[in-house]
Amino acid sequence: PSAMREVILEVPKVNWEDVGGQKEVKAQLMEAVEWPQKHHEAFNRIGTRPPTGVLLFGPPGCSKTLMARAVASEAGLNFLAVKGPELFSKWVGESEKAVRSLFAKARANAPSIVFFDEIDSLAVTRGKESDGVSVSDRVMSQLLVELDGLHQRVNVTVIAATNRPDKIDPALLRPGRFDRLLYVGPPNEVDREEIFRIHLQKIPCGSDVSLKELAELTDGSTGADISLICREAAVAAIEESLDASVITMKHLKMAIKQIQPSEVQSYQK
Ligand code: ATP
């Protein structure tokens, strides 16, 4: 039995314009991922090595995954995504094999990005097995081997994401591994306006819909909350009338009342 479902290879179709706010993180991601892959001669000439891995951290629903996909798409890179917990198998040896084959696939499909969501999950399973080495220890050592092996390559980049940077194994953060840390925070009012614009683009809106007012009404909401609000508003409009052809402020305000903000303010950076 394989430890992991077959990792799907894709070139995502997400543009930078699909991500509201996050200007600084977008710029940093381009610099860390797109530049080295596109201009590797320049990096070689200057004799400097770009970062091996990028760690995106911050509260849930604030576009870590979305931006990892966007940078792959914008730079035209193949994208292999895996969630931390998927790497675990109860079968001895299978988990390490899964990590090895993931990186083999990334190299075979370079230029590429390997995206690890929920990377913190690698630290949680500390239940020791009879030989005294836990599955997570073995997955971790294999991951470190693979990361260190990428050292001289510019055409495979690893990006990891976590809501819990405090739980990350410090070994992962050493130079040459995940050595670029980027905080992906909650949207401010201007950002929320942009996120509403993005998510309402595909929904016909009545003339009373004010993006500015929507942004004002959603303090504490994440991008994921806003995406949900827009979908709920569309459902509310249909529920009200099957002939509905637009959504109005009334529907959006109803949805805002329903979808509580994710209280990202409590997040400890
Ligand atoms: P998690 O930690 O829960 O995995 P995340 O930070 O990776 O969260 P995403 O999965 O990228 O968050 O966001 C979920 C969804 O919320 C996105 O697919 C998108 O629809 C919406 N979203 C979040 N942030 C933004 C944003 N800045 N602009 C536009 N849409 C956003």
Tab-separated table of C-alpha atoms and ligand atoms in Angstrom:
chain	number	residue	atom	x	y	z
A	1	PRO	CA	0.000	0.000	0.000
A	2	SER	CA	1.297	3.398	-0.909
A	3	ALA	CA	1.681	5.955	1.875
A	4	MET	CA	0.211	8.675	-0.230
A	5	ARG	CA	-2.322	9.188	-2.917
A	6	GLU	CA	-0.658	9.869	-6.245
A	7	VAL	CA	0.551	13.480	-6.065
A	8	ILE	CA	-1.128	15.459	-8.775
A	9	LEU	CA	1.011	17.542	-11.024
A	10	GLU	CA	-0.534	20.748	-12.265
A	11	VAL	CA	0.198	24.216	-13.501
A	12	PRO	CA	-2.335	26.185	-11.477
A	13	LYS	CA	-4.354	28.910	-13.147
A	14	VAL	CA	-4.290	31.558	-10.447
A	15	ASN	CA	-2.987	35.015	-11.184
A	16	TRP	CA	-1.613	37.631	-8.830
A	17	GLU	CA	-4.774	39.643	-9.551
A	18	ASP	CA	-6.791	36.855	-7.929
A	19	VAL	CA	-5.113	37.611	-4.600
A	20	GLY	CA	-6.300	40.737	-2.787
A	21	GLY	CA	-3.738	42.698	-0.776
A	22	GLN	CA	-0.492	40.937	0.242
A	23	LYS	CA	1.623	43.207	-1.974
A	24	GLU	CA	4.782	42.672	0.033
A	25	VAL	CA	4.433	38.883	0.180
A	26	LYS	CA	3.759	38.721	-3.564
A	27	ALA	CA	6.936	40.676	-4.251
A	28	GLN	CA	8.966	38.507	-1.879
A	29	LEU	CA	7.617	35.309	-3.421
A	30	MET	CA	8.487	36.458	-6.913
A	31	GLU	CA	11.960	37.336	-5.763
A	32	ALA	CA	12.438	34.027	-3.963
A	33	VAL	CA	10.841	31.730	-6.539
A	34	GLU	CA	10.387	33.315	-9.932
A	35	TRP	CA	13.647	35.244	-10.238
A	36	PRO	CA	16.051	32.402	-9.454
A	37	GLN	CA	14.259	30.069	-11.839
A	38	LYS	CA	14.064	32.624	-14.629
A	39	HIS	CA	17.421	34.282	-14.195
A	40	HIS	CA	19.623	31.529	-12.860
A	41	GLU	CA	22.576	32.612	-15.020
A	42	ALA	CA	22.606	35.942	-13.207
A	43	PHE	CA	22.594	34.224	-9.833
A	44	ASN	CA	25.431	31.931	-10.906
A	45	ARG	CA	27.450	34.842	-12.240
A	46	ILE	CA	27.163	36.764	-9.006
A	47	GLY	CA	27.928	33.584	-7.116
A	48	THR	CA	24.991	33.788	-4.787
A	49	ARG	CA	22.477	31.138	-3.979
A	50	PRO	CA	18.766	31.944	-3.858
A	51	PRO	CA	16.741	30.694	-0.886
A	52	THR	CA	16.011	26.965	-1.014
A	53	GLY	CA	12.649	27.022	0.681
A	54	VAL	CA	10.010	29.530	1.631
A	55	LEU	CA	7.840	29.180	4.723
A	56	LEU	CA	4.501	30.990	4.626
A	57	PHE	CA	2.996	31.395	8.080
A	58	GLY	CA	-0.096	33.077	9.430
A	59	PRO	CA	-3.714	32.535	10.449
A	60	PRO	CA	-5.983	30.216	8.416
A	61	GLY	CA	-7.830	31.483	5.370
A	62	CYS	CA	-5.514	34.368	4.522
A	63	SER	CA	-4.188	33.108	1.145
A	64	LYS	CA	-1.094	31.023	1.874
A	65	THR	CA	-2.239	28.253	-0.461
A	66	LEU	CA	-3.653	30.704	-2.969
A	67	MET	CA	-0.328	32.540	-3.253
A	68	ALA	CA	1.733	29.359	-3.525
A	69	ARG	CA	-0.453	28.437	-6.491
A	70	ALA	CA	-0.257	31.944	-7.912
A	71	VAL	CA	3.532	32.057	-7.915
A	72	ALA	CA	3.654	28.677	-9.675
A	73	SER	CA	1.145	29.858	-12.228
A	74	GLU	CA	2.775	33.242	-12.836
A	75	ALA	CA	6.218	31.707	-13.204
A	76	GLY	CA	4.910	28.832	-15.354
A	77	LEU	CA	6.139	26.139	-12.952
A	78	ASN	CA	4.763	22.688	-12.333
A	79	PHE	CA	3.111	22.420	-8.942
A	80	LEU	CA	3.073	19.410	-6.627
A	81	ALA	CA	1.012	19.860	-3.480
A	82	VAL	CA	0.951	17.601	-0.462
A	83	LYS	CA	-0.546	18.002	3.002
A	84	GLY	CA	1.779	17.110	5.860
A	85	PRO	CA	-0.470	14.384	7.332
A	86	GLU	CA	-0.639	12.615	3.953
A	87	LEU	CA	3.006	11.699	4.282
A	88	PHE	CA	2.339	9.300	7.127
A	89	SER	CA	1.820	5.634	6.635
A	90	LYS	CA	1.595	2.970	9.281
A	91	TRP	CA	3.715	0.775	7.064
A	92	VAL	CA	7.369	0.875	8.014
A	93	GLY	CA	9.435	2.514	5.317
A	94	GLU	CA	6.495	3.665	3.214
A	95	SER	CA	6.509	7.229	4.561
A	96	GLU	CA	10.171	7.807	3.688
A	97	LYS	CA	9.575	6.288	0.277
A	98	ALA	CA	6.695	8.713	-0.258
A	99	VAL	CA	8.932	11.698	0.510
A	100	ARG	CA	11.659	10.371	-1.794
A	101	SER	CA	9.323	9.778	-4.698
A	102	LEU	CA	7.702	13.187	-4.228
A	103	PHE	CA	11.048	14.907	-4.727
A	104	ALA	CA	11.993	12.573	-7.569
A	105	LYS	CA	8.784	13.587	-9.306
A	106	ALA	CA	9.524	17.277	-8.672
A	107	ARG	CA	13.005	16.940	-10.204
A	108	ALA	CA	11.673	14.998	-13.180
A	109	ASN	CA	9.129	17.755	-13.785
A	110	ALA	CA	11.383	20.724	-13.118
A	111	PRO	CA	11.078	23.627	-13.145
A	112	SER	CA	8.670	22.969	-10.325
A	113	ILE	CA	7.389	23.844	-6.889
A	114	VAL	CA	6.751	21.372	-4.100
A	115	PHE	CA	4.120	22.743	-1.729
A	116	PHE	CA	3.785	21.318	1.786
A	117	ASP	CA	0.600	22.442	3.488
A	118	GLU	CA	0.295	21.902	7.264
A	119	ILE	CA	4.031	21.318	7.591
A	120	ASP	CA	3.682	21.573	11.387
A	121	SER	CA	1.900	18.199	11.405
A	122	LEU	CA	5.315	16.601	10.920
A	123	ALA	CA	6.134	17.444	14.512
A	124	VAL	CA	3.001	16.128	16.228
A	125	THR	CA	3.085	12.347	16.040
A	126	ARG	CA	5.648	11.676	18.707
A	127	GLY	CA	4.419	8.192	19.577
A	128	LYS	CA	7.543	6.047	19.593
A	129	GLU	CA	7.559	2.696	17.857
A	130	SER	CA	9.302	-0.412	19.087
A	131	ASP	CA	12.575	0.555	17.433
A	132	GLY	CA	12.434	3.901	19.256
A	133	VAL	CA	12.157	5.968	16.106
A	134	SER	CA	8.753	7.470	15.339
A	135	VAL	CA	7.306	7.757	11.847
A	136	SER	CA	7.515	11.532	12.076
A	137	ASP	CA	11.225	11.356	12.972
A	138	ARG	CA	11.841	9.220	9.912
A	139	VAL	CA	9.766	11.434	7.625
A	140	MET	CA	11.598	14.450	9.001
A	141	SER	CA	15.065	13.004	8.372
A	142	GLN	CA	14.133	12.031	4.835
A	143	LEU	CA	12.725	15.510	4.228
A	144	LEU	CA	15.950	17.091	5.496
A	145	VAL	CA	17.991	14.845	3.203
A	146	GLU	CA	15.883	15.904	0.231
A	147	LEU	CA	16.023	19.603	1.137
A	148	ASP	CA	19.786	19.469	1.532
A	149	GLY	CA	19.980	17.731	-1.835
A	150	LEU	CA	18.237	20.671	-3.473
A	151	HIS	CA	21.005	22.946	-2.309
A	152	GLN	CA	22.655	23.336	-5.697
A	153	ARG	CA	19.507	23.324	-7.796
A	154	VAL	CA	17.546	26.378	-8.727
A	155	ASN	CA	14.807	24.612	-10.637
A	156	VAL	CA	12.967	22.971	-7.743
A	157	THR	CA	11.646	25.277	-5.041
A	158	VAL	CA	9.897	24.172	-1.888
A	159	ILE	CA	7.195	26.213	-0.244
A	160	ALA	CA	5.641	25.216	3.075
A	161	ALA	CA	2.678	26.659	4.920
A	162	THR	CA	1.651	26.602	8.558
A	163	ASN	CA	-0.735	28.226	11.018
A	164	ARG	CA	1.571	27.189	13.853
A	165	PRO	CA	5.149	28.337	13.205
A	166	ASP	CA	5.903	27.700	16.890
A	167	LYS	CA	5.429	23.969	16.288
A	168	ILE	CA	7.913	23.730	13.404
A	169	ASP	CA	11.005	21.633	13.947
A	170	PRO	CA	13.894	24.149	14.131
A	171	ALA	CA	15.982	21.815	11.956
A	172	LEU	CA	13.717	22.770	9.040
A	173	LEU	CA	14.539	26.446	9.450
A	174	ARG	CA	18.330	26.219	9.182
A	175	PRO	CA	20.081	28.010	6.304
A	176	GLY	CA	19.730	26.118	3.042
A	177	ARG	CA	16.369	24.676	4.100
A	178	PHE	CA	13.281	26.838	4.736
A	179	ASP	CA	15.399	29.933	4.978
A	180	ARG	CA	12.898	32.574	3.871
A	181	LEU	CA	10.004	33.187	6.279
A	182	LEU	CA	7.040	35.226	5.078
A	183	TYR	CA	4.134	36.281	7.276
A	184	VAL	CA	0.760	36.148	5.531
A	185	GLY	CA	-1.536	38.243	7.696
A	186	PRO	CA	-5.236	39.109	7.736
A	187	PRO	CA	-6.523	41.729	5.279
A	188	ASN	CA	-7.011	45.361	6.298
A	189	GLU	CA	-9.987	47.393	5.106
A	190	VAL	CA	-8.465	48.324	1.736
A	191	ASP	CA	-7.458	44.705	1.150
A	192	ARG	CA	-10.951	43.492	2.034
A	193	GLU	CA	-12.413	45.850	-0.551
A	194	GLU	CA	-10.104	44.313	-3.143
A	195	ILE	CA	-11.003	40.781	-2.035
A	196	PHE	CA	-14.731	41.584	-2.331
A	197	ARG	CA	-14.074	42.959	-5.823
A	198	ILE	CA	-12.316	39.732	-6.796
A	199	HIS	CA	-15.022	37.444	-5.445
A	200	LEU	CA	-17.947	39.490	-6.750
A	201	GLN	CA	-16.465	39.699	-10.236
A	202	LYS	CA	-18.270	36.581	-11.369
A	203	ILE	CA	-21.558	37.378	-9.629
A	204	PRO	CA	-23.947	39.932	-11.151
A	205	CYS	CA	-24.428	42.687	-8.571
A	206	GLY	CA	-27.168	45.275	-8.138
A	207	SER	CA	-26.262	48.934	-8.456
A	208	ASP	CA	-26.508	49.438	-4.683
A	209	VAL	CA	-23.547	47.157	-3.971
A	210	SER	CA	-20.758	49.184	-2.370
A	211	LEU	CA	-17.417	47.420	-2.009
A	212	LYS	CA	-16.267	50.122	0.364
A	213	GLU	CA	-19.182	49.599	2.713
A	214	LEU	CA	-18.737	45.815	2.585
A	215	ALA	CA	-15.112	46.251	3.600
A	216	GLU	CA	-16.144	48.493	6.496
A	217	LEU	CA	-18.666	45.927	7.716
A	218	THR	CA	-16.233	42.998	7.805
A	219	ASP	CA	-13.540	43.937	10.299
A	220	GLY	CA	-11.771	40.756	11.416
A	221	SER	CA	-12.894	38.693	8.425
A	222	THR	CA	-10.348	36.736	6.406
A	223	GLY	CA	-10.251	36.250	2.640
A	224	ALA	CA	-11.802	32.825	3.182
A	225	ASP	CA	-14.654	34.444	5.169
A	226	ILE	CA	-15.246	36.947	2.366
A	227	SER	CA	-15.319	34.222	-0.263
A	228	LEU	CA	-17.961	32.447	1.828
A	229	ILE	CA	-19.967	35.658	2.334
A	230	CYS	CA	-20.186	36.181	-1.429
A	231	ARG	CA	-21.347	32.647	-2.037
A	232	GLU	CA	-23.907	32.828	0.788
A	233	ALA	CA	-25.247	36.104	-0.611
A	234	ALA	CA	-25.804	34.450	-3.977
A	235	VAL	CA	-27.652	31.598	-2.284
A	236	ALA	CA	-29.764	34.108	-0.320
A	237	ALA	CA	-30.732	35.880	-3.534
A	238	ILE	CA	-31.833	32.612	-5.131
A	239	GLU	CA	-33.704	31.582	-1.987
A	240	GLU	CA	-35.568	34.872	-2.082
A	241	SER	CA	-36.538	34.510	-5.685
A	242	LEU	CA	-35.769	31.877	-8.265
A	243	ASP	CA	-35.978	34.666	-10.830
A	244	ALA	CA	-33.200	36.645	-9.134
A	245	SER	CA	-30.702	37.982	-11.639
A	246	VAL	CA	-28.514	40.053	-9.296
A	247	ILE	CA	-27.471	40.098	-5.667
A	248	THR	CA	-27.966	43.273	-3.676
A	249	MET	CA	-26.562	44.805	-0.496
A	250	LYS	CA	-29.421	43.229	1.436
A	251	HIS	CA	-28.221	39.721	0.529
A	252	LEU	CA	-24.617	40.571	1.272
A	253	LYS	CA	-25.488	42.070	4.662
A	254	MET	CA	-27.505	38.966	5.551
A	255	ALA	CA	-24.502	36.816	4.665
A	256	ILE	CA	-22.162	39.025	6.712
A	257	LYS	CA	-24.390	38.486	9.765
A	258	GLN	CA	-24.239	34.738	9.173
A	259	ILE	CA	-20.498	34.341	8.625
A	260	GLN	CA	-18.716	35.316	11.802
A	261	PRO	CA	-15.244	36.827	11.353
A	262	SER	CA	-12.502	34.299	12.019
A	263	GLU	CA	-11.074	36.450	14.810
A	264	VAL	CA	-7.627	36.437	13.324
A	265	GLN	CA	-6.639	39.258	15.659
A	266	SER	CA	-5.893	36.683	18.322
A	267	TYR	CA	-3.173	35.130	16.150
A	268	GLN	CA	0.265	35.252	17.749
A	269	LYS	CA	2.762	36.244	15.102
B	1	ATP	P1	-5.196	27.479	5.618
B	1	ATP	O1	-4.136	27.838	6.592
B	1	ATP	O2	-6.540	27.213	6.245
B	1	ATP	O3	-4.774	26.447	4.599
B	1	ATP	P2	-4.659	29.560	3.703
B	1	ATP	O4	-3.985	30.725	4.299
B	1	ATP	O5	-3.856	28.606	2.907
B	1	ATP	O6	-5.492	28.828	4.816
B	1	ATP	P3	-6.253	29.781	1.364
B	1	ATP	O7	-6.558	28.331	1.280
B	1	ATP	O8	-5.262	30.321	0.427
B	1	ATP	O9	-5.843	30.143	2.841
B	1	ATP	O10	-7.598	30.630	1.255
B	1	ATP	C1	-8.860	30.010	1.189
B	1	ATP	C2	-9.724	30.722	0.171
B	1	ATP	O11	-10.055	32.030	0.654
B	1	ATP	C3	-9.025	30.964	-1.159
B	1	ATP	O12	-9.179	29.890	-2.019
B	1	ATP	C4	-9.735	32.222	-1.659
B	1	ATP	O13	-10.960	31.901	-2.271
B	1	ATP	C5	-10.038	32.983	-0.384
B	1	ATP	N1	-9.003	33.994	-0.079
B	1	ATP	C6	-8.213	34.044	1.017
B	1	ATP	N2	-7.414	35.118	0.992
B	1	ATP	C7	-7.681	35.773	-0.154
B	1	ATP	C8	-7.174	36.963	-0.764
B	1	ATP	N3	-6.216	37.693	-0.184
B	1	ATP	N4	-7.696	37.337	-1.949
B	1	ATP	C9	-8.662	36.608	-2.545
B	1	ATP	N5	-9.173	35.493	-2.027
B	1	ATP	C10	-8.713	35.060	-0.840
